[in-house]
Tab-separated table of C-alpha atoms in Angstrom:
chain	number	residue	atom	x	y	z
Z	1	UNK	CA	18.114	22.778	2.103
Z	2	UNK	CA	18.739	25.399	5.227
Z	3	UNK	CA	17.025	27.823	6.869
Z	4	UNK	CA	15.511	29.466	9.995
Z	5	UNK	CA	12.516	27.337	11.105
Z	6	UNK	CA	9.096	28.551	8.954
Z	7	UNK	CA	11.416	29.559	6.114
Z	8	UNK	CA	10.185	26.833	3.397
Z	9	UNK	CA	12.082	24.039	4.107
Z	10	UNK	CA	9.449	21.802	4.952
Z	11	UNK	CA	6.904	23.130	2.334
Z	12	UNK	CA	9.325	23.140	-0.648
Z	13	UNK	CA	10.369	19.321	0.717
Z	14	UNK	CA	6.275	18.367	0.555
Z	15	UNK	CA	5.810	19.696	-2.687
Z	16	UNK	CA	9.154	17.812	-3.934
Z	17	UNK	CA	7.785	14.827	-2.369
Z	18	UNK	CA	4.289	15.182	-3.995
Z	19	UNK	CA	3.035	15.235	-0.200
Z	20	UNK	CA	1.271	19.113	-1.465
Z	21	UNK	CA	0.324	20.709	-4.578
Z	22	UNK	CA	2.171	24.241	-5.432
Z	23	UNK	CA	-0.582	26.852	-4.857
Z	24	UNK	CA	1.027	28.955	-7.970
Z	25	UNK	CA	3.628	27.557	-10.451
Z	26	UNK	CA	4.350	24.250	-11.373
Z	27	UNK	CA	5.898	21.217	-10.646
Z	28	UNK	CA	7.456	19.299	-13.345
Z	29	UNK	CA	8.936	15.860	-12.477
Z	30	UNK	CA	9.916	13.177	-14.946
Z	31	UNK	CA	8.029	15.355	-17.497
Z	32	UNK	CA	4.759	15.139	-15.704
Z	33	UNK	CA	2.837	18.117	-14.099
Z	34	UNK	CA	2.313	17.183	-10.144
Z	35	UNK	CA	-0.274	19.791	-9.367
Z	36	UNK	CA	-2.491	18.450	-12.436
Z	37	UNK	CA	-2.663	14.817	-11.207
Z	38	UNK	CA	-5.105	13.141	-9.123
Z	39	UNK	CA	-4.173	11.133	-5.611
Z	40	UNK	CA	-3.960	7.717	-7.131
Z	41	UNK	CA	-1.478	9.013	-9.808
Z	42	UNK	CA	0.502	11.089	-6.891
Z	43	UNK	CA	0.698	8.102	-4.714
Z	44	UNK	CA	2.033	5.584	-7.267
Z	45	UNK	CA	4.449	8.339	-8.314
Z	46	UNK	CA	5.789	8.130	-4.708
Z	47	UNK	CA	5.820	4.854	-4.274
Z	48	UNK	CA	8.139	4.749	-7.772
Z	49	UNK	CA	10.457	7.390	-7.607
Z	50	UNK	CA	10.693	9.039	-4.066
Z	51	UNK	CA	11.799	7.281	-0.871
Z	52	UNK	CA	11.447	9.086	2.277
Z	53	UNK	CA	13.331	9.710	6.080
Z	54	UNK	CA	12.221	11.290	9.220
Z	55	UNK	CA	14.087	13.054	11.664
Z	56	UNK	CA	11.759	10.884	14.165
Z	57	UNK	CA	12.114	7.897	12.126
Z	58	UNK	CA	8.939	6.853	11.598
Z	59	UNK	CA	8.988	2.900	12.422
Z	60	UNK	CA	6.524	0.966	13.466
Z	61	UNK	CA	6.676	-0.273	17.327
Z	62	UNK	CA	6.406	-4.064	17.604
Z	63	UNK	CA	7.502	-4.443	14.672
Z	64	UNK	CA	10.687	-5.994	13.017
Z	65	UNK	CA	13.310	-4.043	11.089
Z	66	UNK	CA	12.565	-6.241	8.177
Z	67	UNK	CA	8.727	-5.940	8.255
Z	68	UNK	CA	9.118	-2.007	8.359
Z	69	UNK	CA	11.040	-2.121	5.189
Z	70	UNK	CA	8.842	-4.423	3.257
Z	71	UNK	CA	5.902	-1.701	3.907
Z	72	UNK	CA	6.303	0.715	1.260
Z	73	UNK	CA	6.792	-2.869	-1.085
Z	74	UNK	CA	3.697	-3.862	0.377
Z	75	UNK	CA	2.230	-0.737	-0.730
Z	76	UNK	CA	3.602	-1.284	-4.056
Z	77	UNK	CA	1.886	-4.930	-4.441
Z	78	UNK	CA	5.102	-6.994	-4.317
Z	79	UNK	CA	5.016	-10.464	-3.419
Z	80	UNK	CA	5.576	-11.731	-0.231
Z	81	UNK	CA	8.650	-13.633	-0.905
Z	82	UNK	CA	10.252	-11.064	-3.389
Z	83	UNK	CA	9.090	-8.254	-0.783
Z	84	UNK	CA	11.469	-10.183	1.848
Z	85	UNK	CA	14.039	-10.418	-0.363
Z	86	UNK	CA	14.433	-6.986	-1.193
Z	87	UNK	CA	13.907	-6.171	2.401
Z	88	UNK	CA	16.891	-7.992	3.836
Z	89	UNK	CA	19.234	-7.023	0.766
Z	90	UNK	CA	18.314	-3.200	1.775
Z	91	UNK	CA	18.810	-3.624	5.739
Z	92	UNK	CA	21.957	-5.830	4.826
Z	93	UNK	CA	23.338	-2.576	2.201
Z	94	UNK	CA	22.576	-0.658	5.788
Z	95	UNK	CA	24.824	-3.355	7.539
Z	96	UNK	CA	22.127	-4.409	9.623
Z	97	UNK	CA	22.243	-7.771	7.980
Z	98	UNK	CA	22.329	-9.033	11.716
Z	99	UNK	CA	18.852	-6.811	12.945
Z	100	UNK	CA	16.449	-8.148	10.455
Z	101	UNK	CA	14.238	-9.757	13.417
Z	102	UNK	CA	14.867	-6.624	16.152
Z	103	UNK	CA	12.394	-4.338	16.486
Z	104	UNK	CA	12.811	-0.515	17.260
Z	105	UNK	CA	12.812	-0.384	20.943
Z	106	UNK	CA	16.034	-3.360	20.603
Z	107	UNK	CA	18.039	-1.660	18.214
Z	108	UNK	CA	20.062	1.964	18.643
Z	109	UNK	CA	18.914	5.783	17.113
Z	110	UNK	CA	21.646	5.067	14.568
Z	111	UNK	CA	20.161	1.465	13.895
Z	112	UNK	CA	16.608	2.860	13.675
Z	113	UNK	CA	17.510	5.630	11.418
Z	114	UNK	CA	19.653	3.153	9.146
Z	115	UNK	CA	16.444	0.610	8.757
Z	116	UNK	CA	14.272	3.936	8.173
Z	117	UNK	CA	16.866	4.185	5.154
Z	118	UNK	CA	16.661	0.997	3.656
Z	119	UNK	CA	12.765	1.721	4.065
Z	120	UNK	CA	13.407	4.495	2.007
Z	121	UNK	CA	15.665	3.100	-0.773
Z	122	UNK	CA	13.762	-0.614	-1.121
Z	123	UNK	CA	11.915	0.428	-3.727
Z	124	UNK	CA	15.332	1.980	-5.464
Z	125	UNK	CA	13.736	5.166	-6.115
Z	126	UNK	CA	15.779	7.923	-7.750
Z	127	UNK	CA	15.255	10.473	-5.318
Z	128	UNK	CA	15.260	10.149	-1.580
Z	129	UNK	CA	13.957	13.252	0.637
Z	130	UNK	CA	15.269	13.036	4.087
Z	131	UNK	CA	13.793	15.468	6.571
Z	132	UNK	CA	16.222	16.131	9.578
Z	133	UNK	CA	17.705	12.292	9.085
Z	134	UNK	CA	20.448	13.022	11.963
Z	135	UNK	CA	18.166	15.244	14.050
Z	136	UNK	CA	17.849	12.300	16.768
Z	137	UNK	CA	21.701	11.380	16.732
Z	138	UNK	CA	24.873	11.889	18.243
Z	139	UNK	CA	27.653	13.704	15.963
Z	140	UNK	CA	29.647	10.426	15.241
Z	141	UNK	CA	26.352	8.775	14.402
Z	142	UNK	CA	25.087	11.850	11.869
Z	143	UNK	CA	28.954	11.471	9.684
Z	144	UNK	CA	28.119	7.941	9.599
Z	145	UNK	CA	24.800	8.658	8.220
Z	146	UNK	CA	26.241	11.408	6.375
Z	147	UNK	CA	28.340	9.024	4.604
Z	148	UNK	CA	25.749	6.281	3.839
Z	149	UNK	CA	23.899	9.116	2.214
Z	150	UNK	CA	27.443	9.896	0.229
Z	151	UNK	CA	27.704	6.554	-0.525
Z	152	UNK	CA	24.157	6.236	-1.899
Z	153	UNK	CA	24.537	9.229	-4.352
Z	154	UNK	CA	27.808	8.431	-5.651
Z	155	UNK	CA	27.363	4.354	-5.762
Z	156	UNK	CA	23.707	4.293	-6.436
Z	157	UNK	CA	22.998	7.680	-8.248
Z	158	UNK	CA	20.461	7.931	-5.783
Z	159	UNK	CA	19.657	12.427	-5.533
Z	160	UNK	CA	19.103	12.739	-2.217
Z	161	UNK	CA	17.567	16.175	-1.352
Z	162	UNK	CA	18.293	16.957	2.889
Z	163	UNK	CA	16.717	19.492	5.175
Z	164	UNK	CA	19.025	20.620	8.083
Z	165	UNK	CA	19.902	23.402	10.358
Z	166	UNK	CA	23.025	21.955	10.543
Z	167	UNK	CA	25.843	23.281	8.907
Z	168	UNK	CA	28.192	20.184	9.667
Z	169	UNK	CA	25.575	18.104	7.929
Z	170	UNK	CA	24.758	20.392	5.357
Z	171	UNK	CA	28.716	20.088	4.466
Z	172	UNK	CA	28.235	16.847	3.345
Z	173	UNK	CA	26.445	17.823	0.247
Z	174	UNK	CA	27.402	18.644	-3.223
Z	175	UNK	CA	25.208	21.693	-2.797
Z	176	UNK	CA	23.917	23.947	-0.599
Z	177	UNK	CA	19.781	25.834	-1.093
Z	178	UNK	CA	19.433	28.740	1.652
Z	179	UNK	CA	15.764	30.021	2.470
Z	180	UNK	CA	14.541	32.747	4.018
Z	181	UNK	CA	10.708	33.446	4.710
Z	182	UNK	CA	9.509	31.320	1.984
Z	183	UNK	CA	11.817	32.615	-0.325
Z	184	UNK	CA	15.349	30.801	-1.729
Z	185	UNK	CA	17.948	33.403	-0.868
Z	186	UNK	CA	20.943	31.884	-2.256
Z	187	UNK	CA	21.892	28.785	-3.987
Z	188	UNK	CA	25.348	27.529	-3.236
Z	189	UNK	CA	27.846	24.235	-4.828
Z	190	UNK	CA	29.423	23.319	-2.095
Z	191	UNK	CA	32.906	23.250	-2.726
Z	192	UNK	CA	34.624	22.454	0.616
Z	193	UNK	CA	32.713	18.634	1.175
Z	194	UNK	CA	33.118	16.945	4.231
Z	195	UNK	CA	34.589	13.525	3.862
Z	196	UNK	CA	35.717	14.242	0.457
């Protein structure tokens, strides 16, 4: 998704990610009717199906890379030792295999915003939302993301569903939503991918 700042971005991303209700409409997901269930029932389905990433990351300070990825598992009411488990196979998908024990303020932005991935695909929810994921990062660093993300569609059928203002990033995906002062102006595929 693209557009000026105040366009709709962030709004259409918080309904998506059953963060708001639609004020007028619906919301069908997975057959179900967002805007008609209750906050229990809206947090369990994001805990299930949507995994989340921050252009700011989002971790927690003194805290390791593997104990920010077990939250959202913690959340869920995993185990302890399955919860670990699942952690480290995440961070290790994210080839941080090697961080599990670092926390934020020892690792790089590109580290940080890979373990805010695997935070966001532990759970191996169908749809990930990622909210300006290479905001905070150096060019080389946002491909590399870019292509993780790739990777995760195309390997994983993972939908992953990006905000940007950047057109090099926005190149990456399969398809391109353009808005406008709350309104979608045009909805493009995306024919010439980046690392295709």
């Amino acid at each position: 998704m693209m557009g000026p700042s105040g366009s709709g971005k962030s709004t259409t991303m918080n309904i998506l990610g059953c963060l708001d209700r639609p004020t007028s409409g619906s919301y069908i997901l997975n057959g179900k009717n967002v805007g008609e269930l209750d906050n229990d029932e809206l947090a369990d389905i994001r805990n299930s199906t949507i995994g989340f990433v921050f252009q700011g990351f989002n971790l927690l300070q003194k805290t390791s890379s593997l104990e920010n990825v077990e939250l959202p598992l913690l959340y869920a009411g995993i185990p302890k030792k399955e919860r670990h488990e699942m952690a480290k196979a995440a961070l290790e998908e994210m080839g941080l295999g090697d961080r599990l024990y670092h926390e934020p303020t020892q690792i790089s932005g590109g580290q940080q915003q890979r373990v805010a991935i695997a935070r966001g695909i532990v759970n191996r929810a169908p749809i990930l939302l990622a909210d300006e994921p290479t905001g905070n990062l150096d060019s080389k660093t946002s491909d590399e993301i870019m292509s993780l993300f790739r990777r995760l569609n195309e390997k994983d059928g993972i939908t992953i569903i990006i905000v940007t203002h950047e057109p090099d990033v926005a190149s990456f995906a399969k398809r391109v939503v353009h808005f406008r002062d709350g309104l979608i102006t045009y909805d493009e595929l995306n024919k010439g991918r980046s690392g295709s």
